[in-house]
Each structure stands twice: as structure tokens, then as C-alpha cells.
mmCIF file with all atom_site columns, C-alpha atoms and ligand atoms in Angstrom:
data_model
loop_
_atom_site.group_PDB
_atom_site.id
_atom_site.type_symbol
_atom_site.label_atom_id
_atom_site.label_alt_id
_atom_site.label_comp_id
_atom_site.label_asym_id
_atom_site.label_entity_id
_atom_site.label_seq_id
_atom_site.pdbx_PDB_ins_code
_atom_site.Cartn_x
_atom_site.Cartn_y
_atom_site.Cartn_z
_atom_site.occupancy
_atom_site.B_iso_or_equiv
_atom_site.pdbx_formal_charge
_atom_site.auth_seq_id
_atom_site.auth_comp_id
_atom_site.auth_asym_id
_atom_site.auth_atom_id
_atom_site.pdbx_PDB_model_num
ATOM   1   C CA  . MET A 1 1   ? -20.136 3.549   2.789   1.00 0.00 ? 1   MET A CA  1
ATOM   2   C CA  . THR A 1 2   ? -16.487 2.561   3.205   1.00 0.00 ? 2   THR A CA  1
ATOM   3   C CA  . SER A 1 3   ? -15.348 2.052   6.789   1.00 0.00 ? 3   SER A CA  1
ATOM   4   C CA  . ILE A 1 4   ? -11.812 3.212   7.526   1.00 0.00 ? 4   ILE A CA  1
ATOM   5   C CA  . GLU A 1 5   ? -9.763  1.986   10.496  1.00 0.00 ? 5   GLU A CA  1
ATOM   6   C CA  . ALA A 1 6   ? -6.207  2.040   11.825  1.00 0.00 ? 6   ALA A CA  1
ATOM   7   C CA  . VAL A 1 7   ? -4.680  -0.836  13.775  1.00 0.00 ? 7   VAL A CA  1
ATOM   8   C CA  . GLN A 1 8   ? -1.197  -1.760  15.003  1.00 0.00 ? 8   GLN A CA  1
ATOM   9   C CA  . GLY A 1 9   ? 0.112   -4.988  13.528  1.00 0.00 ? 9   GLY A CA  1
ATOM   10  C CA  . ASP A 1 10  ? 1.945   -6.897  10.842  1.00 0.00 ? 10  ASP A CA  1
ATOM   11  C CA  . ILE A 1 11  ? 0.248   -6.497  7.451   1.00 0.00 ? 11  ILE A CA  1
ATOM   12  C CA  . THR A 1 12  ? 1.425   -9.966  6.346   1.00 0.00 ? 12  THR A CA  1
ATOM   13  C CA  . THR A 1 13  ? -1.056  -11.554 8.773   1.00 0.00 ? 13  THR A CA  1
ATOM   14  C CA  . GLU A 1 14  ? -4.057  -9.523  7.639   1.00 0.00 ? 14  GLU A CA  1
ATOM   15  C CA  . ARG A 1 15  ? -7.047  -11.599 6.509   1.00 0.00 ? 15  ARG A CA  1
ATOM   16  C CA  . VAL A 1 16  ? -8.429  -9.099  4.031   1.00 0.00 ? 16  VAL A CA  1
ATOM   17  C CA  . ASP A 1 17  ? -8.976  -9.515  0.293   1.00 0.00 ? 17  ASP A CA  1
ATOM   18  C CA  . ALA A 1 18  ? -5.940  -7.429  -0.663  1.00 0.00 ? 18  ALA A CA  1
ATOM   19  C CA  . ILE A 1 19  ? -2.894  -6.040  1.097   1.00 0.00 ? 19  ILE A CA  1
ATOM   20  C CA  . VAL A 1 20  ? -0.840  -3.212  -0.358  1.00 0.00 ? 20  VAL A CA  1
ATOM   21  C CA  . ASN A 1 21  ? 2.933   -3.474  -0.633  1.00 0.00 ? 21  ASN A CA  1
ATOM   22  C CA  . ALA A 1 22  ? 5.180   -0.407  -0.347  1.00 0.00 ? 22  ALA A CA  1
ATOM   23  C CA  . ALA A 1 23  ? 7.404   -1.608  -3.165  1.00 0.00 ? 23  ALA A CA  1
ATOM   24  C CA  . ASN A 1 24  ? 10.047  0.058   -5.280  1.00 0.00 ? 24  ASN A CA  1
ATOM   25  C CA  . SER A 1 25  ? 9.938   0.589   -9.028  1.00 0.00 ? 25  SER A CA  1
ATOM   26  C CA  . THR A 1 26  ? 11.879  -2.600  -9.799  1.00 0.00 ? 26  THR A CA  1
ATOM   27  C CA  . LEU A 1 27  ? 9.140   -4.730  -8.166  1.00 0.00 ? 27  LEU A CA  1
ATOM   28  C CA  . LEU A 1 28  ? 11.922  -7.160  -7.288  1.00 0.00 ? 28  LEU A CA  1
ATOM   29  C CA  . GLY A 1 29  ? 11.654  -6.896  -3.513  1.00 0.00 ? 29  GLY A CA  1
ATOM   30  C CA  . GLY A 1 30  ? 13.495  -4.956  -0.854  1.00 0.00 ? 30  GLY A CA  1
ATOM   31  C CA  . GLY A 1 31  ? 13.460  -4.407  2.890   1.00 0.00 ? 31  GLY A CA  1
ATOM   32  C CA  . GLY A 1 32  ? 10.770  -3.091  5.211   1.00 0.00 ? 32  GLY A CA  1
ATOM   33  C CA  . VAL A 1 33  ? 7.219   -4.115  4.444   1.00 0.00 ? 33  VAL A CA  1
ATOM   34  C CA  . ASP A 1 34  ? 8.294   -5.179  0.914   1.00 0.00 ? 34  ASP A CA  1
ATOM   35  C CA  . GLY A 1 35  ? 10.733  -7.667  2.417   1.00 0.00 ? 35  GLY A CA  1
ATOM   36  C CA  . ALA A 1 36  ? 8.192   -8.910  4.949   1.00 0.00 ? 36  ALA A CA  1
ATOM   37  C CA  . ILE A 1 37  ? 5.515   -9.472  2.298   1.00 0.00 ? 37  ILE A CA  1
ATOM   38  C CA  . HIS A 1 38  ? 7.871   -11.349 -0.022  1.00 0.00 ? 38  HIS A CA  1
ATOM   39  C CA  . ALA A 1 39  ? 9.138   -13.478 2.861   1.00 0.00 ? 39  ALA A CA  1
ATOM   40  C CA  . ALA A 1 40  ? 5.611   -14.394 3.932   1.00 0.00 ? 40  ALA A CA  1
ATOM   41  C CA  . ALA A 1 41  ? 4.217   -14.899 0.414   1.00 0.00 ? 41  ALA A CA  1
ATOM   42  C CA  . GLY A 1 42  ? 7.060   -17.165 -0.669  1.00 0.00 ? 42  GLY A CA  1
ATOM   43  C CA  . PRO A 1 43  ? 9.152   -17.201 -3.837  1.00 0.00 ? 43  PRO A CA  1
ATOM   44  C CA  . ARG A 1 44  ? 6.162   -17.361 -6.172  1.00 0.00 ? 44  ARG A CA  1
ATOM   45  C CA  . LEU A 1 45  ? 5.494   -13.688 -5.409  1.00 0.00 ? 45  LEU A CA  1
ATOM   46  C CA  . LEU A 1 46  ? 8.838   -12.687 -6.895  1.00 0.00 ? 46  LEU A CA  1
ATOM   47  C CA  . GLU A 1 47  ? 8.086   -14.831 -9.955  1.00 0.00 ? 47  GLU A CA  1
ATOM   48  C CA  . ALA A 1 48  ? 4.743   -13.029 -10.335 1.00 0.00 ? 48  ALA A CA  1
ATOM   49  C CA  . CYS A 1 49  ? 6.471   -9.654  -10.005 1.00 0.00 ? 49  CYS A CA  1
ATOM   50  C CA  . ARG A 1 50  ? 9.022   -10.639 -12.635 1.00 0.00 ? 50  ARG A CA  1
ATOM   51  C CA  . ARG A 1 51  ? 6.079   -11.538 -14.892 1.00 0.00 ? 51  ARG A CA  1
ATOM   52  C CA  . LEU A 1 52  ? 4.642   -8.042  -14.327 1.00 0.00 ? 52  LEU A CA  1
ATOM   53  C CA  . ARG A 1 53  ? 8.002   -6.599  -15.424 1.00 0.00 ? 53  ARG A CA  1
ATOM   54  C CA  . ARG A 1 54  ? 8.040   -8.797  -18.538 1.00 0.00 ? 54  ARG A CA  1
ATOM   55  C CA  . THR A 1 55  ? 4.488   -7.811  -19.495 1.00 0.00 ? 55  THR A CA  1
ATOM   56  C CA  . ASP A 1 56  ? 2.700   -4.716  -18.214 1.00 0.00 ? 56  ASP A CA  1
ATOM   57  C CA  . TRP A 1 57  ? 5.626   -2.817  -16.671 1.00 0.00 ? 57  TRP A CA  1
ATOM   58  C CA  . PRO A 1 58  ? 8.838   -3.497  -18.622 1.00 0.00 ? 58  PRO A CA  1
ATOM   59  C CA  . ASP A 1 59  ? 10.412  -0.229  -17.421 1.00 0.00 ? 59  ASP A CA  1
ATOM   60  C CA  . GLY A 1 60  ? 9.350   -0.750  -13.817 1.00 0.00 ? 60  GLY A CA  1
ATOM   61  C CA  . LEU A 1 61  ? 6.340   0.521   -11.866 1.00 0.00 ? 61  LEU A CA  1
ATOM   62  C CA  . PRO A 1 62  ? 6.248   4.342   -11.778 1.00 0.00 ? 62  PRO A CA  1
ATOM   63  C CA  . VAL A 1 63  ? 5.908   6.252   -8.509  1.00 0.00 ? 63  VAL A CA  1
ATOM   64  C CA  . GLY A 1 64  ? 2.207   6.515   -7.654  1.00 0.00 ? 64  GLY A CA  1
ATOM   65  C CA  . GLU A 1 65  ? 1.138   3.569   -9.814  1.00 0.00 ? 65  GLU A CA  1
ATOM   66  C CA  . ALA A 1 66  ? -0.240  0.217   -8.598  1.00 0.00 ? 66  ALA A CA  1
ATOM   67  C CA  . ALA A 1 67  ? -0.260  -3.345  -9.916  1.00 0.00 ? 67  ALA A CA  1
ATOM   68  C CA  . ALA A 1 68  ? -1.704  -6.563  -8.463  1.00 0.00 ? 68  ALA A CA  1
ATOM   69  C CA  . THR A 1 69  ? -0.433  -10.116 -8.131  1.00 0.00 ? 69  THR A CA  1
ATOM   70  C CA  . ASP A 1 70  ? -1.785  -13.174 -6.354  1.00 0.00 ? 70  ASP A CA  1
ATOM   71  C CA  . ALA A 1 71  ? -0.789  -13.467 -2.682  1.00 0.00 ? 71  ALA A CA  1
ATOM   72  C CA  . PHE A 1 72  ? 0.407   -17.106 -2.691  1.00 0.00 ? 72  PHE A CA  1
ATOM   73  C CA  . ASP A 1 73  ? 1.322   -18.142 0.909   1.00 0.00 ? 73  ASP A CA  1
ATOM   74  C CA  . LEU A 1 74  ? -0.169  -14.993 2.478   1.00 0.00 ? 74  LEU A CA  1
ATOM   75  C CA  . PRO A 1 75  ? -3.639  -15.242 4.121   1.00 0.00 ? 75  PRO A CA  1
ATOM   76  C CA  . CYS A 1 76  ? -5.087  -12.646 1.724   1.00 0.00 ? 76  CYS A CA  1
ATOM   77  C CA  . ARG A 1 77  ? -6.068  -13.094 -1.943  1.00 0.00 ? 77  ARG A CA  1
ATOM   78  C CA  . TRP A 1 78  ? -4.076  -10.372 -3.695  1.00 0.00 ? 78  TRP A CA  1
ATOM   79  C CA  . VAL A 1 79  ? -1.048  -8.162  -3.162  1.00 0.00 ? 79  VAL A CA  1
ATOM   80  C CA  . ILE A 1 80  ? -1.314  -4.707  -4.705  1.00 0.00 ? 80  ILE A CA  1
ATOM   81  C CA  . HIS A 1 81  ? 2.167   -3.308  -5.250  1.00 0.00 ? 81  HIS A CA  1
ATOM   82  C CA  . THR A 1 82  ? 2.577   0.456   -5.271  1.00 0.00 ? 82  THR A CA  1
ATOM   83  C CA  . VAL A 1 83  ? 5.645   2.698   -5.314  1.00 0.00 ? 83  VAL A CA  1
ATOM   84  C CA  . GLY A 1 84  ? 5.660   5.586   -2.875  1.00 0.00 ? 84  GLY A CA  1
ATOM   85  C CA  . PRO A 1 85  ? 7.464   8.878   -3.440  1.00 0.00 ? 85  PRO A CA  1
ATOM   86  C CA  . ASN A 1 86  ? 10.998  8.926   -2.015  1.00 0.00 ? 86  ASN A CA  1
ATOM   87  C CA  . ALA A 1 87  ? 11.688  12.114  -0.018  1.00 0.00 ? 87  ALA A CA  1
ATOM   88  C CA  . HIS A 1 88  ? 15.425  11.394  -0.226  1.00 0.00 ? 88  HIS A CA  1
ATOM   89  C CA  . ARG A 1 89  ? 15.122  11.838  -3.993  1.00 0.00 ? 89  ARG A CA  1
ATOM   90  C CA  . GLY A 1 90  ? 13.134  15.067  -3.699  1.00 0.00 ? 90  GLY A CA  1
ATOM   91  C CA  . GLN A 1 91  ? 9.809   13.339  -4.402  1.00 0.00 ? 91  GLN A CA  1
ATOM   92  C CA  . THR A 1 92  ? 7.811   15.385  -1.911  1.00 0.00 ? 92  THR A CA  1
ATOM   93  C CA  . ALA A 1 93  ? 4.677   16.337  -3.868  1.00 0.00 ? 93  ALA A CA  1
ATOM   94  C CA  . PRO A 1 94  ? 1.616   15.151  -1.875  1.00 0.00 ? 94  PRO A CA  1
ATOM   95  C CA  . ALA A 1 95  ? -0.169  14.228  -5.130  1.00 0.00 ? 95  ALA A CA  1
ATOM   96  C CA  . LEU A 1 96  ? 2.406   11.470  -5.707  1.00 0.00 ? 96  LEU A CA  1
ATOM   97  C CA  . LEU A 1 97  ? 1.546   9.847   -2.370  1.00 0.00 ? 97  LEU A CA  1
ATOM   98  C CA  . THR A 1 98  ? -2.191  10.408  -2.820  1.00 0.00 ? 98  THR A CA  1
ATOM   99  C CA  . SER A 1 99  ? -1.913  8.534   -6.106  1.00 0.00 ? 99  SER A CA  1
ATOM   100 C CA  . CYS A 1 100 ? -0.482  5.443   -4.354  1.00 0.00 ? 100 CYS A CA  1
ATOM   101 C CA  . PHE A 1 101 ? -3.677  5.173   -2.293  1.00 0.00 ? 101 PHE A CA  1
ATOM   102 C CA  . THR A 1 102 ? -6.175  6.075   -5.027  1.00 0.00 ? 102 THR A CA  1
ATOM   103 C CA  . ARG A 1 103 ? -4.593  3.863   -7.711  1.00 0.00 ? 103 ARG A CA  1
ATOM   104 C CA  . SER A 1 104 ? -4.407  0.964   -5.234  1.00 0.00 ? 104 SER A CA  1
ATOM   105 C CA  . LEU A 1 105 ? -8.109  1.479   -4.467  1.00 0.00 ? 105 LEU A CA  1
ATOM   106 C CA  . ASP A 1 106 ? -8.877  1.490   -8.207  1.00 0.00 ? 106 ASP A CA  1
ATOM   107 C CA  . VAL A 1 107 ? -6.973  -1.791  -8.660  1.00 0.00 ? 107 VAL A CA  1
ATOM   108 C CA  . ALA A 1 108 ? -8.717  -3.324  -5.626  1.00 0.00 ? 108 ALA A CA  1
ATOM   109 C CA  . SER A 1 109 ? -12.115 -2.267  -6.936  1.00 0.00 ? 109 SER A CA  1
ATOM   110 C CA  . GLY A 1 110 ? -11.288 -3.726  -10.349 1.00 0.00 ? 110 GLY A CA  1
ATOM   111 C CA  . LEU A 1 111 ? -10.365 -7.053  -8.741  1.00 0.00 ? 111 LEU A CA  1
ATOM   112 C CA  . GLY A 1 112 ? -13.641 -7.158  -6.807  1.00 0.00 ? 112 GLY A CA  1
ATOM   113 C CA  . ALA A 1 113 ? -11.879 -6.801  -3.457  1.00 0.00 ? 113 ALA A CA  1
ATOM   114 C CA  . ALA A 1 114 ? -14.206 -5.774  -0.621  1.00 0.00 ? 114 ALA A CA  1
ATOM   115 C CA  . SER A 1 115 ? -11.460 -5.206  1.954   1.00 0.00 ? 115 SER A CA  1
ATOM   116 C CA  . ILE A 1 116 ? -7.948  -3.781  1.649   1.00 0.00 ? 116 ILE A CA  1
ATOM   117 C CA  . ALA A 1 117 ? -5.080  -3.169  4.072   1.00 0.00 ? 117 ALA A CA  1
ATOM   118 C CA  . PHE A 1 118 ? -2.468  -0.447  3.570   1.00 0.00 ? 118 PHE A CA  1
ATOM   119 C CA  . PRO A 1 119 ? 0.881   0.072   5.298   1.00 0.00 ? 119 PRO A CA  1
ATOM   120 C CA  . ALA A 1 120 ? 2.178   3.592   5.914   1.00 0.00 ? 120 ALA A CA  1
ATOM   121 C CA  . ILE A 1 121 ? 3.543   4.017   2.398   1.00 0.00 ? 121 ILE A CA  1
ATOM   122 C CA  . SER A 1 122 ? 6.725   6.143   2.206   1.00 0.00 ? 122 SER A CA  1
ATOM   123 C CA  . ALA A 1 123 ? 6.895   6.547   6.013   1.00 0.00 ? 123 ALA A CA  1
ATOM   124 C CA  . GLY A 1 124 ? 9.925   4.250   6.320   1.00 0.00 ? 124 GLY A CA  1
ATOM   125 C CA  . ALA A 1 125 ? 12.949  4.084   4.003   1.00 0.00 ? 125 ALA A CA  1
ATOM   126 C CA  . TYR A 1 126 ? 11.408  6.714   1.750   1.00 0.00 ? 126 TYR A CA  1
ATOM   127 C CA  . GLY A 1 127 ? 11.607  9.257   4.544   1.00 0.00 ? 127 GLY A CA  1
ATOM   128 C CA  . TRP A 1 128 ? 8.204   10.912  4.638   1.00 0.00 ? 128 TRP A CA  1
ATOM   129 C CA  . ASP A 1 129 ? 6.917   12.378  7.894   1.00 0.00 ? 129 ASP A CA  1
ATOM   130 C CA  . ALA A 1 130 ? 4.410   10.082  9.631   1.00 0.00 ? 130 ALA A CA  1
ATOM   131 C CA  . ALA A 1 131 ? 1.838   12.839  10.220  1.00 0.00 ? 131 ALA A CA  1
ATOM   132 C CA  . ASP A 1 132 ? 1.969   13.894  6.551   1.00 0.00 ? 132 ASP A CA  1
ATOM   133 C CA  . VAL A 1 133 ? 1.537   10.289  5.373   1.00 0.00 ? 133 VAL A CA  1
ATOM   134 C CA  . ALA A 1 134 ? -1.404  9.767   7.739   1.00 0.00 ? 134 ALA A CA  1
ATOM   135 C CA  . ARG A 1 135 ? -3.148  13.000  6.704   1.00 0.00 ? 135 ARG A CA  1
ATOM   136 C CA  . ILE A 1 136 ? -2.675  12.347  2.980   1.00 0.00 ? 136 ILE A CA  1
ATOM   137 C CA  . ALA A 1 137 ? -3.698  8.681   3.275   1.00 0.00 ? 137 ALA A CA  1
ATOM   138 C CA  . ILE A 1 138 ? -6.913  9.365   5.208   1.00 0.00 ? 138 ILE A CA  1
ATOM   139 C CA  . GLU A 1 139 ? -7.887  12.260  2.926   1.00 0.00 ? 139 GLU A CA  1
ATOM   140 C CA  . ALA A 1 140 ? -7.223  10.134  -0.179  1.00 0.00 ? 140 ALA A CA  1
ATOM   141 C CA  . VAL A 1 141 ? -9.366  7.233   1.038   1.00 0.00 ? 141 VAL A CA  1
ATOM   142 C CA  . ARG A 1 142 ? -12.158 9.475   2.307   1.00 0.00 ? 142 ARG A CA  1
ATOM   143 C CA  . SER A 1 143 ? -12.438 11.340  -0.992  1.00 0.00 ? 143 SER A CA  1
ATOM   144 C CA  . HIS A 1 144 ? -11.870 8.528   -3.512  1.00 0.00 ? 144 HIS A CA  1
ATOM   145 C CA  . LEU A 1 145 ? -14.792 6.429   -4.758  1.00 0.00 ? 145 LEU A CA  1
ATOM   146 C CA  . ALA A 1 146 ? -13.842 2.738   -4.923  1.00 0.00 ? 146 ALA A CA  1
ATOM   147 C CA  . PRO A 1 147 ? -16.931 0.711   -5.873  1.00 0.00 ? 147 PRO A CA  1
ATOM   148 C CA  . GLY A 1 148 ? -17.170 -2.531  -3.888  1.00 0.00 ? 148 GLY A CA  1
ATOM   149 C CA  . VAL A 1 149 ? -14.448 -1.654  -1.386  1.00 0.00 ? 149 VAL A CA  1
ATOM   150 C CA  . ASP A 1 150 ? -16.188 -1.372  1.973   1.00 0.00 ? 150 ASP A CA  1
ATOM   151 C CA  . LEU A 1 151 ? -13.292 -1.776  4.426   1.00 0.00 ? 151 LEU A CA  1
ATOM   152 C CA  . VAL A 1 152 ? -9.984  0.075   4.352   1.00 0.00 ? 152 VAL A CA  1
ATOM   153 C CA  . ARG A 1 153 ? -7.617  -0.852  7.180   1.00 0.00 ? 153 ARG A CA  1
ATOM   154 C CA  . PHE A 1 154 ? -4.330  0.935   7.817   1.00 0.00 ? 154 PHE A CA  1
ATOM   155 C CA  . VAL A 1 155 ? -1.968  -1.549  9.478   1.00 0.00 ? 155 VAL A CA  1
ATOM   156 C CA  . LEU A 1 156 ? 0.804   0.253   11.338  1.00 0.00 ? 156 LEU A CA  1
ATOM   157 C CA  . PHE A 1 157 ? 3.943   -1.439  12.566  1.00 0.00 ? 157 PHE A CA  1
ATOM   158 C CA  . GLY A 1 158 ? 4.520   0.796   15.572  1.00 0.00 ? 158 GLY A CA  1
ATOM   159 C CA  . SER A 1 159 ? 2.567   2.955   18.026  1.00 0.00 ? 159 SER A CA  1
ATOM   160 C CA  . ARG A 1 160 ? 4.048   6.196   16.639  1.00 0.00 ? 160 ARG A CA  1
ATOM   161 C CA  . LEU A 1 161 ? 2.477   5.556   13.238  1.00 0.00 ? 161 LEU A CA  1
ATOM   162 C CA  . LEU A 1 162 ? -0.733  4.318   14.852  1.00 0.00 ? 162 LEU A CA  1
ATOM   163 C CA  . ASP A 1 163 ? -0.985  7.565   16.851  1.00 0.00 ? 163 ASP A CA  1
ATOM   164 C CA  . ALA A 1 164 ? -0.455  9.585   13.656  1.00 0.00 ? 164 ALA A CA  1
ATOM   165 C CA  . PHE A 1 165 ? -3.245  7.708   11.866  1.00 0.00 ? 165 PHE A CA  1
ATOM   166 C CA  . ASP A 1 166 ? -5.606  7.827   14.854  1.00 0.00 ? 166 ASP A CA  1
ATOM   167 C CA  . HIS A 1 167 ? -5.093  11.582  14.974  1.00 0.00 ? 167 HIS A CA  1
ATOM   168 C CA  . ALA A 1 168 ? -5.744  11.935  11.244  1.00 0.00 ? 168 ALA A CA  1
ATOM   169 C CA  . LEU A 1 169 ? -8.877  9.781   11.537  1.00 0.00 ? 169 LEU A CA  1
ATOM   170 C CA  . SER A 1 170 ? -10.190 11.886  14.418  1.00 0.00 ? 170 SER A CA  1
ATOM   171 C CA  . ARG A 1 171 ? -10.094 15.037  12.291  1.00 0.00 ? 171 ARG A CA  1
ATOM   172 C CA  . PRO A 1 172 ? -13.307 15.847  10.400  1.00 0.00 ? 172 PRO A CA  1
ATOM   173 C CA  . ALA A 1 173 ? -13.283 15.248  6.657   1.00 0.00 ? 173 ALA A CA  1
ATOM   174 C CA  . ASP A 1 174 ? -12.296 18.374  4.683   1.00 0.00 ? 174 ASP A CA  1
HETATM 175 N N1  . LIG B 2 .   ? 3.528   -4.589  8.463   1.00 0.00 ? 1   LIG B N1  1
HETATM 176 C C1  . LIG B 2 .   ? 3.112   -3.298  8.442   1.00 0.00 ? 1   LIG B C1  1
HETATM 177 N N2  . LIG B 2 .   ? 3.932   -2.245  8.318   1.00 0.00 ? 1   LIG B N2  1
HETATM 178 C C2  . LIG B 2 .   ? 5.258   -2.506  8.206   1.00 0.00 ? 1   LIG B C2  1
HETATM 179 C C3  . LIG B 2 .   ? 5.784   -3.830  8.208   1.00 0.00 ? 1   LIG B C3  1
HETATM 180 C C4  . LIG B 2 .   ? 4.854   -4.888  8.351   1.00 0.00 ? 1   LIG B C4  1
HETATM 181 N N3  . LIG B 2 .   ? 5.244   -6.168  8.359   1.00 0.00 ? 1   LIG B N3  1
HETATM 182 N N4  . LIG B 2 .   ? 7.152   -3.745  8.071   1.00 0.00 ? 1   LIG B N4  1
HETATM 183 C C5  . LIG B 2 .   ? 7.453   -2.435  8.002   1.00 0.00 ? 1   LIG B C5  1
HETATM 184 N N5  . LIG B 2 .   ? 6.325   -1.689  8.092   1.00 0.00 ? 1   LIG B N5  1
HETATM 185 C C6  . LIG B 2 .   ? 6.175   -0.233  8.094   1.00 0.00 ? 1   LIG B C6  1
HETATM 186 C C7  . LIG B 2 .   ? 7.395   0.584   8.403   1.00 0.00 ? 1   LIG B C7  1
HETATM 187 O O1  . LIG B 2 .   ? 7.606   0.614   9.814   1.00 0.00 ? 1   LIG B O1  1
HETATM 188 C C8  . LIG B 2 .   ? 6.952   1.943   7.859   1.00 0.00 ? 1   LIG B C8  1
HETATM 189 O O2  . LIG B 2 .   ? 6.136   2.614   8.807   1.00 0.00 ? 1   LIG B O2  1
HETATM 190 O O3  . LIG B 2 .   ? 5.821   0.166   6.774   1.00 0.00 ? 1   LIG B O3  1
HETATM 191 C C9  . LIG B 2 .   ? 6.073   1.558   6.650   1.00 0.00 ? 1   LIG B C9  1
HETATM 192 C C10 . LIG B 2 .   ? 6.732   1.805   5.298   1.00 0.00 ? 1   LIG B C10 1
HETATM 193 O O4  . LIG B 2 .   ? 8.128   1.581   5.423   1.00 0.00 ? 1   LIG B O4  1
HETATM 194 P P1  . LIG B 2 .   ? 8.993   0.860   4.256   1.00 0.00 ? 1   LIG B P1  1
HETATM 195 O O5  . LIG B 2 .   ? 8.655   -0.575  4.229   1.00 0.00 ? 1   LIG B O5  1
HETATM 196 O O6  . LIG B 2 .   ? 10.410  1.257   4.478   1.00 0.00 ? 1   LIG B O6  1
HETATM 197 O O7  . LIG B 2 .   ? 8.426   1.496   2.908   1.00 0.00 ? 1   LIG B O7  1
HETATM 198 P P2  . LIG B 2 .   ? 8.759   2.908   2.211   1.00 0.00 ? 1   LIG B P2  1
HETATM 199 O O8  . LIG B 2 .   ? 9.096   3.965   3.196   1.00 0.00 ? 1   LIG B O8  1
HETATM 200 O O9  . LIG B 2 .   ? 7.620   3.119   1.253   1.00 0.00 ? 1   LIG B O9  1
HETATM 201 O O10 . LIG B 2 .   ? 10.104  2.594   1.394   1.00 0.00 ? 1   LIG B O10 1
HETATM 202 C C11 . LIG B 2 .   ? 10.003  1.694   0.306   1.00 0.00 ? 1   LIG B C11 1
HETATM 203 O O11 . LIG B 2 .   ? 11.850  0.415   1.052   1.00 0.00 ? 1   LIG B O11 1
HETATM 204 O O12 . LIG B 2 .   ? 11.734  -1.815  1.520   1.00 0.00 ? 1   LIG B O12 1
HETATM 205 C C12 . LIG B 2 .   ? 12.085  -0.917  0.560   1.00 0.00 ? 1   LIG B C12 1
HETATM 206 O O13 . LIG B 2 .   ? 11.703  -2.100  -1.491  1.00 0.00 ? 1   LIG B O13 1
HETATM 207 C C13 . LIG B 2 .   ? 11.226  -1.053  -0.672  1.00 0.00 ? 1   LIG B C13 1
HETATM 208 O O14 . LIG B 2 .   ? 12.630  0.396   -1.914  1.00 0.00 ? 1   LIG B O14 1
HETATM 209 C C14 . LIG B 2 .   ? 11.380  0.309   -1.256  1.00 0.00 ? 1   LIG B C14 1
HETATM 210 C C15 . LIG B 2 .   ? 11.385  1.212   -0.022  1.00 0.00 ? 1   LIG B C15 1
#
């Protein structure tokens, strides 16, 4: 049975097996949590992302997909990069955001990760409403089977996002 929790904090300090990065399709870094993860992981993370672009994802990582690298100077073992839907580009279909969580869980399960931390994907620069992100994230994790993953932790940077996730967690599963 997977336990699901929401905490306030900085995902770069999480001591879980894998943390998820709210990346963009280039996989070459950015601001927000992407910038924080690259800064904390060190330059080898960008080299690993460039390798992903040269090999598996030459045209970039599509919205809703996920791909893993080592975590280098971070306290976790892997970084799972996913690309959230961008509301400013009209990418507002919930299924796109659901896919970020379910594909990241699939990748984590494939790696043998037992614990994973997610940020509030798309709730920052990509303009999605916090309550919608929380509802979609919790529903996706509750309903998606990820063999071997027994802890999912949502790590929220501020109290507003934490409140949104606490509220979504308090609602009974559909
Ligand atoms: N730990 C946890 N959460 C964080 C951290 C952190 N260190 N830094 C930021 N956040 C939160 C933001 O406050 C927001 O709630 O992560 C959430 C997602 O915000 P963004 O990082 O802006 O991600 P997103 O909305 O998916 O936009 C992705 O922004 O940084 C660029 O390269 C990235 O182009 C991509 C876009």
C-alpha cells in the first residue's frame, strides 16, 4: 500500500530515492524547481540531460513524458524529469498533467525506487491553478499502480500549495 503525504519544503533536500523535476521539453534547465535542482545537483546533471537529448529524446521530452538521470550532488539517487502542461500555451487538458505523475511513477518503479518526491508540477511558471494541480496529482497517485513504490511525498514550496494538497488529501478517493 503506497503512503501519500504532503509537506512544505525544498525538494532538493529530500532524502528519498527519486525526486521529480518540473522541467521543460529542452531538458536544459530553467528557473523554479528546475533551476533549484540543477543548482543543487551540480553541472553533471546538465551533462546527463544533454546525453538524454542525444540518445532517447533527440526532439526533446514531450509534455506528460518522464525520463530519469542520476542525481549527482543531490541527497537522492535519481532525478526523474517530467514536462508539465503549460496553461499559457493552452495546454489545459487534465490528462496531460495526470500523465506527468503516472509516467514518473512508472519510471520510478522501473528503477526500483521505493520512495519518490514530487513538486507541484505546472503550478508555477506554467500557470495551472494550485487546487487543480493538487486534485489531479492526488487522484493520479491514488489510482496508479507503481510496483515497489511505497512512499509518495509531495514537497510544496509554500503554505498555499501545502494547503491545496492537504485539502486534496483529506477528500475521499473517488
Ligand atoms: N522545492 C519544491 N518546490 C519548488 C521549489 C523547490 N526548491 N522551487 C520552486 N518550487 C515550486 C514552485 O513554487 C511551484 O509551486 O514548484 C512548483 C512548480 O513551479 P515551476 O518550477 O515554475 O514549474 P512549472 O510551473 O512546471 O513550470 C516549468 O518553469 O523553471 C521552468 O524550466 C522550467 O520551463 C519550465 C517551467
